[in-house]
Tab-separated table of N, CA and C in Angstrom:
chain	number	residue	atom	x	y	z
A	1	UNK	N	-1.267	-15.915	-10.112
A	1	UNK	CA	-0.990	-14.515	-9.931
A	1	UNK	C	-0.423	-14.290	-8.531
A	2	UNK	N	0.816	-13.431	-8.693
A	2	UNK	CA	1.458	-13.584	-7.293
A	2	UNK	C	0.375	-12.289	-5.945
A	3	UNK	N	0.552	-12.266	-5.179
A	3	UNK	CA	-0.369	-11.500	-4.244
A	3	UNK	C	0.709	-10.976	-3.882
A	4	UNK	N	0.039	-9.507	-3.429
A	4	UNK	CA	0.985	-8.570	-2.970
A	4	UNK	C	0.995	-8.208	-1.592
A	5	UNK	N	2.061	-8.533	-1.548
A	5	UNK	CA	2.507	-9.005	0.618
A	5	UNK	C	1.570	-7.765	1.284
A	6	UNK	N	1.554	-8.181	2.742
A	6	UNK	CA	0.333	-7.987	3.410
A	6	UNK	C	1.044	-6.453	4.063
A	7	UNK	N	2.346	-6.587	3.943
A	7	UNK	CA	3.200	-5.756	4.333
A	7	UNK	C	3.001	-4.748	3.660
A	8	UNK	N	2.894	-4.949	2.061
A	8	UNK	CA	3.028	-3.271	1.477
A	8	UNK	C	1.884	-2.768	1.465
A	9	UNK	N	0.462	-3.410	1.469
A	9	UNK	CA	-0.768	-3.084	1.774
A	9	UNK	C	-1.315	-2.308	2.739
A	10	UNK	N	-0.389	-2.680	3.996
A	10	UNK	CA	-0.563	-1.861	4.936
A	10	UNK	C	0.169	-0.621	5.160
A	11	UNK	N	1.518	-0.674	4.925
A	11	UNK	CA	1.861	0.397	4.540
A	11	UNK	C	1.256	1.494	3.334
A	12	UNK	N	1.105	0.761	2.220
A	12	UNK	CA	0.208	1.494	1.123
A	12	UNK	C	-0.891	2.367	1.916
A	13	UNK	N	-1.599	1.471	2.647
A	13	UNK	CA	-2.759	2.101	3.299
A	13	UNK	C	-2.944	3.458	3.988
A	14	UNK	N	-1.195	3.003	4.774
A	14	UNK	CA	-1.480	4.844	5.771
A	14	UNK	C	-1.289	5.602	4.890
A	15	UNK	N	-0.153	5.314	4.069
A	15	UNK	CA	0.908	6.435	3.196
A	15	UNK	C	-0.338	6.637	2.206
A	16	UNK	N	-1.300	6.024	1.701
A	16	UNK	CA	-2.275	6.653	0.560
A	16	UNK	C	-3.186	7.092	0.668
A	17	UNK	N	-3.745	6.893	2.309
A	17	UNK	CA	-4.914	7.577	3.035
A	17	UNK	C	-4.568	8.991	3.484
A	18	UNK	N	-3.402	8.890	3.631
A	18	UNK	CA	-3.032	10.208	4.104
A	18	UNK	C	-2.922	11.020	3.063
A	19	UNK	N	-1.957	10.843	2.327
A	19	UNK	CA	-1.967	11.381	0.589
A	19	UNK	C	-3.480	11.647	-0.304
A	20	UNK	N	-4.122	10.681	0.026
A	20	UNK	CA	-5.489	11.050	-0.774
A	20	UNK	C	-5.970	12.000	0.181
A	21	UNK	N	-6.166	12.162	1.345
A	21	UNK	CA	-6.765	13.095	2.245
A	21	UNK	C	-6.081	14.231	2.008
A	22	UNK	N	-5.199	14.723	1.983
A	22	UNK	CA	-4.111	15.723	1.475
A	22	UNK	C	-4.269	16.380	0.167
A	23	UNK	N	-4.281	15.749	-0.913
A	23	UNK	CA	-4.405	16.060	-2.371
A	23	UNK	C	-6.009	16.381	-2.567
A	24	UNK	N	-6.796	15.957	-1.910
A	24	UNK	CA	-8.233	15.697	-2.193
A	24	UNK	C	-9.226	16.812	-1.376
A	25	UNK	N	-8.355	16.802	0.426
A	25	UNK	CA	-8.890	17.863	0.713
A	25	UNK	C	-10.124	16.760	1.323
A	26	UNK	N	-10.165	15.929	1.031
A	26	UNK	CA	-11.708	14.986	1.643
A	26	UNK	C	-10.869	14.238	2.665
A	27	UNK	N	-10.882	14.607	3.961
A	27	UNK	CA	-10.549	13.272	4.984
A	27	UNK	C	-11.448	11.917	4.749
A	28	UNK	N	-12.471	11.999	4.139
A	28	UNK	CA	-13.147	10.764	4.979
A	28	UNK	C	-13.003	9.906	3.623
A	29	UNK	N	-12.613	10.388	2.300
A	29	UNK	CA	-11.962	9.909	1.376
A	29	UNK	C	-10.423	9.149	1.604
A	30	UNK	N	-10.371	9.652	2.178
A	30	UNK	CA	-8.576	9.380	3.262
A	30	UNK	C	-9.000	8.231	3.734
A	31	UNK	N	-9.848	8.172	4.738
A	31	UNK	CA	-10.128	7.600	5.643
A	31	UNK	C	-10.826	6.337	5.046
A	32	UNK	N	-10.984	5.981	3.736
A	32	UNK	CA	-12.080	5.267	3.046
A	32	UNK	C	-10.525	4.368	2.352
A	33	UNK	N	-9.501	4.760	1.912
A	33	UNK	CA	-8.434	4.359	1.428
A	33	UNK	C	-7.978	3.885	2.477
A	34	UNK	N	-7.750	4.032	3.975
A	34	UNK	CA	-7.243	3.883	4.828
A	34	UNK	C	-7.876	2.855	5.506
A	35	UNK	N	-9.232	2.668	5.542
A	35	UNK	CA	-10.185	1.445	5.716
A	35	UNK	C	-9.990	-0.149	5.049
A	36	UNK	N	-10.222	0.390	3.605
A	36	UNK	CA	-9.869	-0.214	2.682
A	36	UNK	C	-8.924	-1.336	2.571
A	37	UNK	N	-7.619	-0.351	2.984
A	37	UNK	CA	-6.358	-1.509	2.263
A	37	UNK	C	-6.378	-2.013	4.142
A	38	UNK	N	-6.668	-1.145	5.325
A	38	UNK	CA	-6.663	-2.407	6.517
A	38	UNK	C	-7.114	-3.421	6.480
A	39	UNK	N	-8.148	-3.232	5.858
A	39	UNK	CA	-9.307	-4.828	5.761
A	39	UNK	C	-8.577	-6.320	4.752
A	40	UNK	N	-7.795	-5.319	3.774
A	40	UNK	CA	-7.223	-5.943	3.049
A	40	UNK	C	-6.075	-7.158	3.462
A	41	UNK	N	-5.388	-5.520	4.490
A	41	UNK	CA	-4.651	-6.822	5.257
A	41	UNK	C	-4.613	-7.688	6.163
A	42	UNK	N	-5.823	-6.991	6.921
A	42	UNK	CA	-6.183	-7.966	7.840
A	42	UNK	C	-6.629	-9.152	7.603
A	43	UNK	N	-7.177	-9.072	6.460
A	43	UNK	CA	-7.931	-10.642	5.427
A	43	UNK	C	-6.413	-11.409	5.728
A	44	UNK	N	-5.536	-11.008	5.103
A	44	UNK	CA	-4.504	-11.923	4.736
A	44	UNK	C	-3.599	-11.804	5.756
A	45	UNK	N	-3.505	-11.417	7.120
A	45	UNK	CA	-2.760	-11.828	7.972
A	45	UNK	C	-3.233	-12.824	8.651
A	46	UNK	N	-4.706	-12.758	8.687
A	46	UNK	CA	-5.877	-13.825	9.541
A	46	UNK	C	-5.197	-14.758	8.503
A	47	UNK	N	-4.935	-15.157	7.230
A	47	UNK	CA	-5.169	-16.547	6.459
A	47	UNK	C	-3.277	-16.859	6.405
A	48	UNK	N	-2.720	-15.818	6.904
A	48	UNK	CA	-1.478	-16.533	6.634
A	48	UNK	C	-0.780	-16.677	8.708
A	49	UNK	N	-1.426	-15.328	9.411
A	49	UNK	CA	-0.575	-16.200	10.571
A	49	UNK	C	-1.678	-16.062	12.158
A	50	UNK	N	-3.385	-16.454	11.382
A	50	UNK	CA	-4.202	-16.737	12.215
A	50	UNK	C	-4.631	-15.521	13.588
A	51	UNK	N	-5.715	-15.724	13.719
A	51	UNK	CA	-6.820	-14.474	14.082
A	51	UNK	C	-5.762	-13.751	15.105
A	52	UNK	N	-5.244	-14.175	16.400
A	52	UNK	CA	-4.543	-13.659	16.917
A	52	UNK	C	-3.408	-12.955	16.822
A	53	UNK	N	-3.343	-12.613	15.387
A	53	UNK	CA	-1.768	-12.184	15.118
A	53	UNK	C	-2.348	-11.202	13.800
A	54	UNK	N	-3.675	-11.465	13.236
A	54	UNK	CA	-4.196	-10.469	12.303
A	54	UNK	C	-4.876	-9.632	13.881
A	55	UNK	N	-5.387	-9.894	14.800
A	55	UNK	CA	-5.699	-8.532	15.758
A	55	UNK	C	-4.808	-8.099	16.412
A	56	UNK	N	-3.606	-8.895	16.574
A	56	UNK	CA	-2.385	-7.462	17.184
A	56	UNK	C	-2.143	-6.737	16.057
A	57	UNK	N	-1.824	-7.277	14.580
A	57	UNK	CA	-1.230	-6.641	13.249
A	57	UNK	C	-1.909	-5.262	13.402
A	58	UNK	N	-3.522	-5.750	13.496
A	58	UNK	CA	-4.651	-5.222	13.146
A	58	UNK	C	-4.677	-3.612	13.968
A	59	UNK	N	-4.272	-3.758	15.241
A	59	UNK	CA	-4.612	-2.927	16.293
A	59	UNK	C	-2.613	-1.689	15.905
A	60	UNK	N	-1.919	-2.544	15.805
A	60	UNK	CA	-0.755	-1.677	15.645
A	60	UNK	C	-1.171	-0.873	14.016
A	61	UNK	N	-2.082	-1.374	13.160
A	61	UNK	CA	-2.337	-0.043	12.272
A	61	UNK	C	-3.103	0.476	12.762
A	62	UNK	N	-3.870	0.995	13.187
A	62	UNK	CA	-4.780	1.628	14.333
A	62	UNK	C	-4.227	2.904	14.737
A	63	UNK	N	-2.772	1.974	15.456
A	63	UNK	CA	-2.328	2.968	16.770
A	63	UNK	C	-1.256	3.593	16.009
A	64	UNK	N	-0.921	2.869	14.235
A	64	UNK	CA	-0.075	3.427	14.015
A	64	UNK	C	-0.472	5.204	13.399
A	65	UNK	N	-1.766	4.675	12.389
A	65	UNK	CA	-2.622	6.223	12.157
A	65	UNK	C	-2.621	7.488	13.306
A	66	UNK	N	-2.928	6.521	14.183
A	66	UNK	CA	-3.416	7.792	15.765
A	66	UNK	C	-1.876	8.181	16.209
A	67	UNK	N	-0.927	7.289	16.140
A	67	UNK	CA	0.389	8.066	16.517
A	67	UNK	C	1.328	8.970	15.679
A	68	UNK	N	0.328	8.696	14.614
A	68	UNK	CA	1.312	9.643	13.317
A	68	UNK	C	0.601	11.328	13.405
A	69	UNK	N	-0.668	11.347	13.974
A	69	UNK	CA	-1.014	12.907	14.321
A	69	UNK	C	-0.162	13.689	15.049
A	70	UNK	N	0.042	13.458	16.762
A	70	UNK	CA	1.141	13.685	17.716
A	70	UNK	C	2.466	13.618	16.907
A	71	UNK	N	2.695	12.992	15.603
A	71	UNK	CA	4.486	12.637	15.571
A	71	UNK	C	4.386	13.357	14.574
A	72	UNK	N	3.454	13.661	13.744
A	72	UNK	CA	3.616	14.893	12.588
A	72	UNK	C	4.043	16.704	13.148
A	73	UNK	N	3.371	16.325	14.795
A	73	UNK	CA	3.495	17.926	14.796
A	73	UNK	C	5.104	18.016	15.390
A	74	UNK	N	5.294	17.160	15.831
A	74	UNK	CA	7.125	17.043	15.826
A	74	UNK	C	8.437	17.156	14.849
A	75	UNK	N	7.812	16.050	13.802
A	75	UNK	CA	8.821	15.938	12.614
A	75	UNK	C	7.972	16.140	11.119
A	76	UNK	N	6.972	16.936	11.062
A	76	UNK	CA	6.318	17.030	10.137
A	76	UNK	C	5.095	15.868	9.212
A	77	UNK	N	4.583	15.852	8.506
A	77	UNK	CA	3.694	15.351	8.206
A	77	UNK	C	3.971	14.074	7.380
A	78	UNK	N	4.813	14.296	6.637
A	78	UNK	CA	5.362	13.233	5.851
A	78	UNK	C	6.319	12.213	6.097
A	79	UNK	N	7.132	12.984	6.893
A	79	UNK	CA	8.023	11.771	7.931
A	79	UNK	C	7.413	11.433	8.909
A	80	UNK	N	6.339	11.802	9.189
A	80	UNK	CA	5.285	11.110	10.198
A	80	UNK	C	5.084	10.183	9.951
A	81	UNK	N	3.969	9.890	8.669
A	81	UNK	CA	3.465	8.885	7.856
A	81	UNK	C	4.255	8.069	7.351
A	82	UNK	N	5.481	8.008	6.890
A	82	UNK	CA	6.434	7.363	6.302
A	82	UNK	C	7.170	6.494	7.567
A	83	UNK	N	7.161	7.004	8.732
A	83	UNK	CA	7.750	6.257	9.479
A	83	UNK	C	6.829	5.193	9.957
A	84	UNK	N	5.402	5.493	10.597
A	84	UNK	CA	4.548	4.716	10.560
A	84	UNK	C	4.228	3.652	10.130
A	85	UNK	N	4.366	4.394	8.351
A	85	UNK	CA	3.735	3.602	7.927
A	85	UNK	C	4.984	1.936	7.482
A	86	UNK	N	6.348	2.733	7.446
A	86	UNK	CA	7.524	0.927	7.815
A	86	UNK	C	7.547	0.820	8.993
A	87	UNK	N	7.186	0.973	10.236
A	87	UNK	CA	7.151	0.533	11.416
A	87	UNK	C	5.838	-0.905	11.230
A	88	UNK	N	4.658	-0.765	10.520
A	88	UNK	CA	3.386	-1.545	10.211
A	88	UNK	C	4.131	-2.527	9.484
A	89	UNK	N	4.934	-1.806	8.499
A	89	UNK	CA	5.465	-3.109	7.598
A	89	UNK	C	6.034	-3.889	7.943
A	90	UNK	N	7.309	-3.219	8.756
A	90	UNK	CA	7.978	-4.226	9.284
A	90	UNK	C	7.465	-5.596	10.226
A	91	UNK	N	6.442	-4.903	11.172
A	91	UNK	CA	5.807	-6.018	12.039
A	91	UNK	C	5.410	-6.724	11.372
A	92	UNK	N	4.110	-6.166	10.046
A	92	UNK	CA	3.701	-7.124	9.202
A	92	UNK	C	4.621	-8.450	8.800
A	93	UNK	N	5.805	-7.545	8.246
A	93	UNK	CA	6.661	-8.679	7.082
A	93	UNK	C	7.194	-9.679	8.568
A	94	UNK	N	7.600	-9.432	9.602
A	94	UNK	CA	7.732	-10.290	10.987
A	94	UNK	C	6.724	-11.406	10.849
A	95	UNK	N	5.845	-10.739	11.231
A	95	UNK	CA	4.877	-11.821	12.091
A	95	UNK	C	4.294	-12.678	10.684
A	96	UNK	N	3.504	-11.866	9.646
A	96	UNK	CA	3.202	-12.799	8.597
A	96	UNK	C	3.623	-13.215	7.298
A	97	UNK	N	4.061	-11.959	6.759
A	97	UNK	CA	4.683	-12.250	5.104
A	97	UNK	C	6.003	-13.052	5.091
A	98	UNK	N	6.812	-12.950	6.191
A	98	UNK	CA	7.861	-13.808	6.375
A	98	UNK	C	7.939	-15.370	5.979
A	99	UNK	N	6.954	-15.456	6.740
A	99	UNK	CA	6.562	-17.208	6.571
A	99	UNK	C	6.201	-17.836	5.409
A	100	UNK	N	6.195	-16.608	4.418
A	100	UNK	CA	5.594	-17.526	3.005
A	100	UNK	C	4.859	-16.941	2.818
């Protein structure tokens, strides 16, 4: 069964934490989706490009959540999150999904 790159996981993550928090009205439901698929990828950046490169991955979704508050009240909420959330991917698909 093929696995689904570590890249769209993390992206999935902001873009569906935010969306479930939104539609739901429950942040910490948000925030539980948003937990979720990090751990997910952090599992599989640690096993594909080793601990030091799943805690930078790790820390740029972090900073990417906390910078999408400040960048929503600029360009709105959804191009907030959307940018964020391929800025994560991209590093992701860089540093680990690239390699195989």
């Amino acid at each position: 069964m093929a696995r689904v790159p570590s890249s769209v996981i993390a992206a999935g993550g902001l873009v569906g934490g935010y969306g479930v928090a939104r539609w739901t009205k429950q942040r910490p439901l948000g925030g539980a989706v948003l937990a979720v698929a990090g751990a997910a990828a952090a599992q599989q950046w640690r096993q594909r490009a080793g601990g030091k490169a799943a805690g930078a991955l790790s820390a740029a979704y972090v900073a990417a959540f906390a910078a999408s508050h400040p960048l929503a009240k600029k360009v709105g909420a959804w191009p907030s999150v959307l940018g964020v959330a391929g800025a994560v991917a991209l590093a992701s698909w860089a540093v680990a999904d690239r390699r195989g």
